[in-house]
GROMACS .gro file of C-alpha atoms in nm:
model
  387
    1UNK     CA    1   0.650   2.153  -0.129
    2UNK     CA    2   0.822   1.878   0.109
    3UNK     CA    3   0.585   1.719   0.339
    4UNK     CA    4   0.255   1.859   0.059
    5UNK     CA    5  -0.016   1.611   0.106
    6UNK     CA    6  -0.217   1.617  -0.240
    7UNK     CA    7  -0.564   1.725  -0.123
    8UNK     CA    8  -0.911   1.598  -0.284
    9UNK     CA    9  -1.010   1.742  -0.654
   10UNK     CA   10  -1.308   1.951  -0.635
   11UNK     CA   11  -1.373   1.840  -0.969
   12UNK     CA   12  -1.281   1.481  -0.903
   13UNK     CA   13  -1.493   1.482  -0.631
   14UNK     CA   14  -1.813   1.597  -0.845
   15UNK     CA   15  -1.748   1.391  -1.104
   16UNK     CA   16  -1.804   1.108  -0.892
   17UNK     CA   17  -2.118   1.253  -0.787
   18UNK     CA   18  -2.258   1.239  -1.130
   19UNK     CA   19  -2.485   0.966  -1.305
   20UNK     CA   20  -2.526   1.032  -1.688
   21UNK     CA   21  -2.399   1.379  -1.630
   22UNK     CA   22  -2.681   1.441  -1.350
   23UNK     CA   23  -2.590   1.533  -1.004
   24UNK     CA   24  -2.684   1.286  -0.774
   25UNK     CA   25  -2.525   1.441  -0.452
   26UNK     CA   26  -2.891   1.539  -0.351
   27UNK     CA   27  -2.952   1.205  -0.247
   28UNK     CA   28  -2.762   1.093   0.090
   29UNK     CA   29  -2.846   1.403   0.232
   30UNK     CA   30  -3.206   1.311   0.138
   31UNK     CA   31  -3.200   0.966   0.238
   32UNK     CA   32  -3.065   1.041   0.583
   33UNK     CA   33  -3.317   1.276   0.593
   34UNK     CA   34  -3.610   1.041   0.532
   35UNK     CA   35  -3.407   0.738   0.730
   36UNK     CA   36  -3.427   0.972   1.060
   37UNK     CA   37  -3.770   1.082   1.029
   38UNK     CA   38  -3.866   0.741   0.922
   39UNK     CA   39  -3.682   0.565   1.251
   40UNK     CA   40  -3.829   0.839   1.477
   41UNK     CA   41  -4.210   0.750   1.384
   42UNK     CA   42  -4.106   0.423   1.430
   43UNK     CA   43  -3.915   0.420   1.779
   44UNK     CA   44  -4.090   0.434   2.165
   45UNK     CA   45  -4.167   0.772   2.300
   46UNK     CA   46  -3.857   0.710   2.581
   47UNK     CA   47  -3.571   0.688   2.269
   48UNK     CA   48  -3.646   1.037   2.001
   49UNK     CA   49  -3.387   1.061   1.724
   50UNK     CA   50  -3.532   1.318   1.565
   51UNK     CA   51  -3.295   1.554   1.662
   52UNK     CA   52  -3.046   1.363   1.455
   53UNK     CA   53  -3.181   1.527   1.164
   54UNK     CA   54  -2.916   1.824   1.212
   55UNK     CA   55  -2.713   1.585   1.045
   56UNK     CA   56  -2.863   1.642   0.692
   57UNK     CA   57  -2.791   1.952   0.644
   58UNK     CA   58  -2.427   1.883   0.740
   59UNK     CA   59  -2.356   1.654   0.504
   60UNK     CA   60  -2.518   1.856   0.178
   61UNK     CA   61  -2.304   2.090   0.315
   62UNK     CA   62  -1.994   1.890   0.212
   63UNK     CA   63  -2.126   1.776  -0.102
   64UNK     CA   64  -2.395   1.969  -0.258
   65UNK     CA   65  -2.417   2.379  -0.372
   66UNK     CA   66  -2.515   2.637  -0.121
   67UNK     CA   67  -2.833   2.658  -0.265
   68UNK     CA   68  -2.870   2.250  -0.184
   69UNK     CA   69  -2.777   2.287   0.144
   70UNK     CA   70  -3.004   2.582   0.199
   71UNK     CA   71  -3.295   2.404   0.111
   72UNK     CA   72  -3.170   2.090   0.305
   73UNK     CA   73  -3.169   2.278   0.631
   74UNK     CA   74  -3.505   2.398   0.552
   75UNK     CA   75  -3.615   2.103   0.555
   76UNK     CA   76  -3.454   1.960   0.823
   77UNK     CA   77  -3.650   2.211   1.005
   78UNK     CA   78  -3.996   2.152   0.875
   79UNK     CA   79  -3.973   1.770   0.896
   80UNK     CA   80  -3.833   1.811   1.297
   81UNK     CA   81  -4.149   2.056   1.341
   82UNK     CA   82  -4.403   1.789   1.112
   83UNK     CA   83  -4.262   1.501   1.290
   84UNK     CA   84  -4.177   1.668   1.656
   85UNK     CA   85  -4.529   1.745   1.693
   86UNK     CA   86  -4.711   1.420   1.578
   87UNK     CA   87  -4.608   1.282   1.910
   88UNK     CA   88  -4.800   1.324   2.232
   89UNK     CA   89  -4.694   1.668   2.410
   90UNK     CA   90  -4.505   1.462   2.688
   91UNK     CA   91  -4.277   1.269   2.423
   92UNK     CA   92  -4.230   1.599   2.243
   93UNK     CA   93  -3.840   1.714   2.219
   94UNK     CA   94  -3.967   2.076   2.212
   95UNK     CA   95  -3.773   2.408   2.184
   96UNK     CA   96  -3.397   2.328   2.244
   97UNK     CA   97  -3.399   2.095   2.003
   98UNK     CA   98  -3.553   2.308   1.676
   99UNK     CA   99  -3.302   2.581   1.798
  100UNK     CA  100  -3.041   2.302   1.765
  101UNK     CA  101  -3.155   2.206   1.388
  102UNK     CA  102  -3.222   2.554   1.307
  103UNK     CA  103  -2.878   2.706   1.403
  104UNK     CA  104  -2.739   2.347   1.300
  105UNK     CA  105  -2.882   2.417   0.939
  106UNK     CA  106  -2.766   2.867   0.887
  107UNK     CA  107  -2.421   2.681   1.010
  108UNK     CA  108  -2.399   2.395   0.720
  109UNK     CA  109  -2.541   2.696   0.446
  110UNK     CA  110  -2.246   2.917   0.588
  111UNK     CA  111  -1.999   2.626   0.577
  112UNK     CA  112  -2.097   2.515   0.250
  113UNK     CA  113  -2.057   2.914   0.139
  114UNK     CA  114  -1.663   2.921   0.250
  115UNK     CA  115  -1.616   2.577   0.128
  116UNK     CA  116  -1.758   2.637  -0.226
  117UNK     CA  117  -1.547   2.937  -0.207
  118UNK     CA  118  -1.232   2.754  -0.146
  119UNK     CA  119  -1.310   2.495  -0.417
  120UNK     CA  120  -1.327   2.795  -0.709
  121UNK     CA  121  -1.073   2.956  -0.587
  122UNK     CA  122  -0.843   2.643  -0.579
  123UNK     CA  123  -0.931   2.571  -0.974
  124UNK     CA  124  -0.870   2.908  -1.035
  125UNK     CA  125  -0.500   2.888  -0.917
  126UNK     CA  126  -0.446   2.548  -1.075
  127UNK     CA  127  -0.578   2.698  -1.399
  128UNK     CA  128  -0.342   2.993  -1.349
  129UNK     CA  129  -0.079   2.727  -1.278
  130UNK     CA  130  -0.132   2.569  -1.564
  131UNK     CA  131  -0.157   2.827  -1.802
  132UNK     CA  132   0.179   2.957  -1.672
  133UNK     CA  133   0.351   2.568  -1.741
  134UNK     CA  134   0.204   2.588  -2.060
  135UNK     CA  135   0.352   2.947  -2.147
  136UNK     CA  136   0.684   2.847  -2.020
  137UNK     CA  137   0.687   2.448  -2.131
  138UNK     CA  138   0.559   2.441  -2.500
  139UNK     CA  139   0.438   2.146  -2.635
  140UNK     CA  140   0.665   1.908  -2.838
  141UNK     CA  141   0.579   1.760  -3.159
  142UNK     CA  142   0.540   1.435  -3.235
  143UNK     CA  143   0.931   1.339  -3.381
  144UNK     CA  144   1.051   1.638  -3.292
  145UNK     CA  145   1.418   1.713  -3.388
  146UNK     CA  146   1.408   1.358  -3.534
  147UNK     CA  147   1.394   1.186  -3.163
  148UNK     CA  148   1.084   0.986  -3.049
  149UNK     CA  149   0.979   1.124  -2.728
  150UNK     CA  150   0.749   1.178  -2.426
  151UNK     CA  151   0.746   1.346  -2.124
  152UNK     CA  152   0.516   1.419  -1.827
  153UNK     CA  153   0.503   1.669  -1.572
  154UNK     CA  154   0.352   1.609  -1.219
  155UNK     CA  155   0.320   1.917  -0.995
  156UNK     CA  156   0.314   1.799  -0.626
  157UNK     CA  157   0.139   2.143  -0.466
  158UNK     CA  158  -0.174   2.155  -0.386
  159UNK     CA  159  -0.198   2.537  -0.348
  160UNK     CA  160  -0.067   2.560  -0.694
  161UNK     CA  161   0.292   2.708  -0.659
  162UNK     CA  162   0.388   2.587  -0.953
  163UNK     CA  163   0.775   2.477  -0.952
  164UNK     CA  164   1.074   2.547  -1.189
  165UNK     CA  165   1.130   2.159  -1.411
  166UNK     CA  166   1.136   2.240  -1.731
  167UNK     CA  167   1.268   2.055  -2.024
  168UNK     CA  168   1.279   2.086  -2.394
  169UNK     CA  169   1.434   1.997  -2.744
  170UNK     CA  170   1.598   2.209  -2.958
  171UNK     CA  171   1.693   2.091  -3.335
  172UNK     CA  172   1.975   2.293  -3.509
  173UNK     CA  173   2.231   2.251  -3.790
  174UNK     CA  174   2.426   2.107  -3.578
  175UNK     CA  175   2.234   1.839  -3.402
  176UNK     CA  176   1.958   1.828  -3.168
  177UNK     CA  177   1.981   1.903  -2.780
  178UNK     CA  178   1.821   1.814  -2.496
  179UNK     CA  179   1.754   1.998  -2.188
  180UNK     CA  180   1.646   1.868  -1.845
  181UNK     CA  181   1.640   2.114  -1.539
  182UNK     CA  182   1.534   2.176  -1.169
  183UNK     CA  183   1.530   2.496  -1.028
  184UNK     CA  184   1.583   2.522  -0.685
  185UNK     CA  185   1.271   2.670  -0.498
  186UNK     CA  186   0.908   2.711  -0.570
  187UNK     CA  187   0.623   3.008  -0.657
  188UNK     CA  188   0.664   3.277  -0.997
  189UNK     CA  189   1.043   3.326  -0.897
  190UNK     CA  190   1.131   2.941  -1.028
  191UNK     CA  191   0.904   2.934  -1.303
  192UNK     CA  192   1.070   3.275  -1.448
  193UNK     CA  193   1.426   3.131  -1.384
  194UNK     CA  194   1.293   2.837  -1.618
  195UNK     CA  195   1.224   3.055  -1.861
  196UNK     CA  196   1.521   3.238  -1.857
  197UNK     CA  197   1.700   2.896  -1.888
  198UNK     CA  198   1.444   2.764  -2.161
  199UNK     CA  199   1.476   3.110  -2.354
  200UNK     CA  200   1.837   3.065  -2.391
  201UNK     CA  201   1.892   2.699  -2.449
  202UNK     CA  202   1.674   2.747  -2.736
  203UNK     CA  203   1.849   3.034  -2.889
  204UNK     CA  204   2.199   2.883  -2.832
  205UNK     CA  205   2.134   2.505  -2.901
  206UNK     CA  206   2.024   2.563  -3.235
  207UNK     CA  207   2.337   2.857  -3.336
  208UNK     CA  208   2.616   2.754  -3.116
  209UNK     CA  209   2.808   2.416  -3.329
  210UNK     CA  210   2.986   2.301  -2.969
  211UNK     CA  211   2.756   2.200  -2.695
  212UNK     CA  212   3.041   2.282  -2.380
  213UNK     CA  213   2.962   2.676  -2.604
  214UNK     CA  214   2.587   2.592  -2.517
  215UNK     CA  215   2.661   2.512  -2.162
  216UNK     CA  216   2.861   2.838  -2.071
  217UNK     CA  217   2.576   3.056  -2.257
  218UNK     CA  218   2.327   2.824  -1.977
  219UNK     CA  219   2.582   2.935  -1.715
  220UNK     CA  220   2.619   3.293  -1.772
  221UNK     CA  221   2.274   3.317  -1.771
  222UNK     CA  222   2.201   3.179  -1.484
  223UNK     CA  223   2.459   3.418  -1.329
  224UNK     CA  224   2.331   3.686  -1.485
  225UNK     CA  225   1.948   3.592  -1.431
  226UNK     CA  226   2.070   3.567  -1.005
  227UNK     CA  227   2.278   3.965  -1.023
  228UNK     CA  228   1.945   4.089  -1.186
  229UNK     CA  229   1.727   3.958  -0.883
  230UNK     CA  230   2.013   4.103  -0.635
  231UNK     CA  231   2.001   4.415  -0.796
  232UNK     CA  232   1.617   4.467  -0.753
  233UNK     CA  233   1.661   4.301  -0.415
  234UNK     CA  234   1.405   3.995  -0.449
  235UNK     CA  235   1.430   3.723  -0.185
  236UNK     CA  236   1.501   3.478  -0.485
  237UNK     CA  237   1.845   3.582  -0.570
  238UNK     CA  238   2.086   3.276  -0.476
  239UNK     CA  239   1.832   3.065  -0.692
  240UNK     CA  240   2.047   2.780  -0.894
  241UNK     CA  241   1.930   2.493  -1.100
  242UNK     CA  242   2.044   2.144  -1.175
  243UNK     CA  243   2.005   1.988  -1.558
  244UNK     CA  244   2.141   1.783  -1.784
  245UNK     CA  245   2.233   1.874  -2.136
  246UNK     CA  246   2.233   1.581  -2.409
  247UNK     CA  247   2.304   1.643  -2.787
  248UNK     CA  248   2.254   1.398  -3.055
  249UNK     CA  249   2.519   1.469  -3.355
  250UNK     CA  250   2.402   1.375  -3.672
  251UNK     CA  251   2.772   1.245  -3.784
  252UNK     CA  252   2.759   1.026  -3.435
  253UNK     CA  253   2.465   0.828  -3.493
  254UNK     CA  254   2.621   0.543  -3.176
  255UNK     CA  255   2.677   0.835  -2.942
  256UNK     CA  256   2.509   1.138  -2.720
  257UNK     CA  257   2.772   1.432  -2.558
  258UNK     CA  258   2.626   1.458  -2.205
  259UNK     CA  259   2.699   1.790  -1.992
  260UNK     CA  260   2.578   1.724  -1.600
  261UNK     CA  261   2.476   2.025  -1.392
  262UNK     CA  262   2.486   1.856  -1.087
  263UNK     CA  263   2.173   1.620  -1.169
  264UNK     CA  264   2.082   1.280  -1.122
  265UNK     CA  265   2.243   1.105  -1.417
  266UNK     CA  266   2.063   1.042  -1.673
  267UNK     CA  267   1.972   0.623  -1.742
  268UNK     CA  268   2.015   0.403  -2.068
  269UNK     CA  269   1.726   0.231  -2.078
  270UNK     CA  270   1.817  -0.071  -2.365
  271UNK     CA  271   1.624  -0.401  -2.444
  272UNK     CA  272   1.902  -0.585  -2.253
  273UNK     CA  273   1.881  -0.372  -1.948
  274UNK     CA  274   1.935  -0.027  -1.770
  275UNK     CA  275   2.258   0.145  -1.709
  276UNK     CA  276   2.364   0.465  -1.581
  277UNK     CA  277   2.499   0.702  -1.757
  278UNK     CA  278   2.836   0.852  -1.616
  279UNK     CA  279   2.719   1.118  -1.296
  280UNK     CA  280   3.043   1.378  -1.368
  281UNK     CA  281   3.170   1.616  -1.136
  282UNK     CA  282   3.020   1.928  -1.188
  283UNK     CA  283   2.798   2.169  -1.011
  284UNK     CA  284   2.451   2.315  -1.036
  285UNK     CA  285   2.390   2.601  -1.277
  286UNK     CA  286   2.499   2.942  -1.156
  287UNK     CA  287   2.737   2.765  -0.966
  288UNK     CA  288   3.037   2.689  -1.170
  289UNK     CA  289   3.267   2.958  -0.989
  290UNK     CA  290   3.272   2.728  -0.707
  291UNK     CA  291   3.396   2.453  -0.901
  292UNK     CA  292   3.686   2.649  -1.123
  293UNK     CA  293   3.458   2.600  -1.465
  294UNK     CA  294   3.209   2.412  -1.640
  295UNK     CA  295   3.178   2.079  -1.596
  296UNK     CA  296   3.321   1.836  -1.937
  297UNK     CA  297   3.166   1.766  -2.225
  298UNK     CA  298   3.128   1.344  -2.198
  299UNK     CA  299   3.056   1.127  -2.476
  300UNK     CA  300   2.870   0.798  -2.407
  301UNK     CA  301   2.728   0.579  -2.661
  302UNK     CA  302   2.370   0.536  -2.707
  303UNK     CA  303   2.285   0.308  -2.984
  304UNK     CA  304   1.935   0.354  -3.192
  305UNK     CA  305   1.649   0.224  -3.025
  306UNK     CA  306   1.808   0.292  -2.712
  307UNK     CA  307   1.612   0.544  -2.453
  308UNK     CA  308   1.781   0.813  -2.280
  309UNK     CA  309   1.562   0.848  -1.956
  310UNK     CA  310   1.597   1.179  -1.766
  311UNK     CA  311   1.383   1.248  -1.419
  312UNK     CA  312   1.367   1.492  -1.178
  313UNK     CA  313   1.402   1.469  -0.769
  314UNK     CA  314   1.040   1.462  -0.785
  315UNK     CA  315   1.110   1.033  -0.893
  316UNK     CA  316   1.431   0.959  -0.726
  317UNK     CA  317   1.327   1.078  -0.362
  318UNK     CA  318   1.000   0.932  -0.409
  319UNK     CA  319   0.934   0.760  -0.026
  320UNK     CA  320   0.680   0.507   0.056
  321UNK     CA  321   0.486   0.512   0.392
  322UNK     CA  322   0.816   0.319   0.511
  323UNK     CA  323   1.011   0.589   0.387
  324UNK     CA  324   1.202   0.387   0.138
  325UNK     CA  325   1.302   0.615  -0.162
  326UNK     CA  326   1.149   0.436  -0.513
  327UNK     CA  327   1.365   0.217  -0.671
  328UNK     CA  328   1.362   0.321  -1.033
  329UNK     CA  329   1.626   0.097  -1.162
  330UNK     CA  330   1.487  -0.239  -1.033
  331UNK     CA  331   1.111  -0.118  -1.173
  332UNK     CA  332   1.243  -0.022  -1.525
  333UNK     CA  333   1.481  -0.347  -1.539
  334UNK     CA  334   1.182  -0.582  -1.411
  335UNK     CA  335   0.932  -0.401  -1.663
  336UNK     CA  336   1.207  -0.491  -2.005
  337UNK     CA  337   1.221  -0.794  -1.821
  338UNK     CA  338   0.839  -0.882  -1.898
  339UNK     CA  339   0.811  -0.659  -2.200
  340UNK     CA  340   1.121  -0.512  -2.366
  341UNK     CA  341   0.876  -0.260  -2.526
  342UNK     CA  342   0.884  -0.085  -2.239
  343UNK     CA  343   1.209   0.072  -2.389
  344UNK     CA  344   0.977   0.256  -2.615
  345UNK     CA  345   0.977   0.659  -2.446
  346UNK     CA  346   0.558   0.658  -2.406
  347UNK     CA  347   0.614   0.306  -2.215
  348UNK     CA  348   0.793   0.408  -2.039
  349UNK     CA  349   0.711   0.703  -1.935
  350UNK     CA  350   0.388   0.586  -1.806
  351UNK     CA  351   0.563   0.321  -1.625
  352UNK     CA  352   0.737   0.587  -1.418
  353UNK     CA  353   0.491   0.805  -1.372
  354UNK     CA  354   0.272   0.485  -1.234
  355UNK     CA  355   0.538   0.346  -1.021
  356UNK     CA  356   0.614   0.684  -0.865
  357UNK     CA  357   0.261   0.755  -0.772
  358UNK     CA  358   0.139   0.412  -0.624
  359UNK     CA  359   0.510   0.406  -0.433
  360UNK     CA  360   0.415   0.788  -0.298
  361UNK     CA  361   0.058   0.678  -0.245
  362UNK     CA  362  -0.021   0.964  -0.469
  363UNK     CA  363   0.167   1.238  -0.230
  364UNK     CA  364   0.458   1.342  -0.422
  365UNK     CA  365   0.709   1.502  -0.205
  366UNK     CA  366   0.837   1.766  -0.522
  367UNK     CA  367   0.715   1.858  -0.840
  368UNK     CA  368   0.818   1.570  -1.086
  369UNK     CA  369   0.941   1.552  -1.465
  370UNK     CA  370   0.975   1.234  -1.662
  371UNK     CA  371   1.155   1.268  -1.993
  372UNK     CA  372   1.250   0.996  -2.217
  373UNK     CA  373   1.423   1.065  -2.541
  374UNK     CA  374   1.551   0.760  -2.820
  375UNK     CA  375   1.659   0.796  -3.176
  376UNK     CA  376   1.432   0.641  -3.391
  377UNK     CA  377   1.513   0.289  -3.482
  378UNK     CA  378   1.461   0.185  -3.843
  379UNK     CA  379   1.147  -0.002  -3.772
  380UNK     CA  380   0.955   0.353  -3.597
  381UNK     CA  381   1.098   0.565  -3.889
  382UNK     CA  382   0.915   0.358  -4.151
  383UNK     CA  383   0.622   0.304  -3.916
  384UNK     CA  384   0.607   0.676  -3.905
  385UNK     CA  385   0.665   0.730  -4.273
  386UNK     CA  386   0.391   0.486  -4.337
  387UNK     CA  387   0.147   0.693  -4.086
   0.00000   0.00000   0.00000
């Protein structure tokens, strides 16, 4: 969602508020509560602060169970009463002033109620969310179709819409692919169009031998996937995705075909530097009519050991509080720079991921994929072999 902030993590939050696996938010409501009475006994008759106590019950209210607060306004109210009348009548703060803590305190515990609401309600979704990234985005073994790899996925809504990146490898008997998308849009709508995209890249990438074959099956599906939402009239029918299809041929062990949907071209990532991978001409998927056909087949090398790195918009339009878009190129060039491990696809990977996040401040502005693929270099395959 552009312009999302990332809220606070109910569960982040209570985690914090744990000791040993004990709650400990009890106490700063409590020790405001004993500060104020504590201060009142302790000030002139002509300066009360008692009546600060409506404070306690406040706070629990943003920290602790409904329960906690409850029993915080209670007593709030019986330590104003205890310590209210301990003082001379004519120093007393009287009636307006327990009406004030005792309406302050049903307020926090019906606060608290709606907040605590909100909180299980917002796991709930991001559990829903999750579940439904999981169904769509299965997990990838270790060496998968004989490529190392990693990838991460970094949702940027906070009300748990999830989005449409996907990604995935297929092997075949004729090589493995790769697939890096972006649907266009957010909610169920994207995440089903991912699916539909998913579903048939992994159907056609392992049967078809010619990856341009793979690419039309991507496009007519798209096509077909957007006449299907027309024709039961959902909102989402002009839906169209970007991507980038790779395949690794097993008799062109130097070079990767490349088929660009319109996406941010993919980067080289080598011990000696970064380059960029040819952007081509063609269009997003489900799009191709406007463009007269499928975009080419292209065939850059890629030697073994290099890393193919794929992202989604979620990294390149990145934008710090200056609104200067993150500068993956420089990052990934200084990192091999220091440490030409970082070529390695879990390396760097987590570089990306890192650098996005502190350049966002944590507010990403889309949902964001990080994919990095290699072949295995002779050192990883025995490494692997030996493991």
């Amino acid at each position: 969602m552009p312009g999302a902030r990332r809220e606070p993590d109910p569960a982040a939050r209570q985690r914090l508020l744990r000791i040993r696996g004990r709650s400990v938010a009890w106490v700063p409501p409590l020790l405001l509560l004993l500060g104020i009475a504590v201060l009142d006994w302790n000030t002139s008759g002509e300066f009360r602060i008692i009546s600060w106590i409506v404070l306690v019950p406040g706070i629990a209210a943003a920290i602790c169970g409904v329960w906690g607060t409850a029993v915080f306004a209670a007593l709030a109210v019986v330590t104003y009463v205890v310590v209210d009348t301990s003082w001379p009548h004519q120093y007393q703060t009287g009636l307006p002033d327990f009406i004030l803590v005792t309406a302050g305190g049903v307020l926090a515990t019906l606060a608290c109620a709606v907040r605590v609401r909100g909180e299980r309600r917002m796991v709930h979704m991001r559990d829903i969310a999750e579940a439904t990234r999981r169904a769509v985005l299965r997990p990838l073994p270790p060496g998968w179709g004989g490529l190392d790899h990693a990838a991460v996925y970094l949702s940027a809504d906070v009300e748990a819409r999830v989005g449409g990146d996907f990604y995935d490898i297929q092997p075949g008997p004729h090589g493995t692919r790769v697939l890096l998308g972006d649907v266009q849009g957010k909610g169920l709508g994207a995440v089903e169009t991912a699916s539909a995209m998913l579903g048939t890249f992994r159907e056609s990438a392992y049967h078809e031998a010619a990856l341009g074959t793979v690419a039309a099956r991507l496009e007519v599906r798209m096509l077909r996937h957007v006449r299907y939402c027309d024709a039961v009239g959902r909102a989402d029918g002009d839906r169209f995705a970007t991507g980038v299809l790779v395949g690794f041929r097993e008799d062109a062990p130097d070079e990767v075909e490349v088929v660009n949907f319109g996406h941010e071209p993919p980067l080289v990532v080598a011990p000696g530097g970064v380059r960029s991978l040819p952007p081509g001409d063609g269009l997003p998927l489900g799009l191709g009519e406007l463009a007269g056909g499928l975009p080419p087949v292209l065939r850059v090398p890629l030697a073994p050991g290099e890393t193919l790195l794929l992202v989604t918009d979620g990294v390149t339009e990145a934008r710090d509080g200056d609104d200067v878009f993150f500068p993956l190129v420089d990052r990934v060039a200084a990192a091999l720079a220091t440490d030409p491990r970082t070529v390695e696809p879990r390396r760097l990977v987590r570089l990306v991921r890192d650098g996005t996040l502190r350049h966002s401040g944590g507010r990403l502005e889309d949902d964001t994929t990080i994919f990095a693929v290699r072949r295995p270099t002779a050192l990883t395959s025995r490494s692997a072999a030996g493991g």
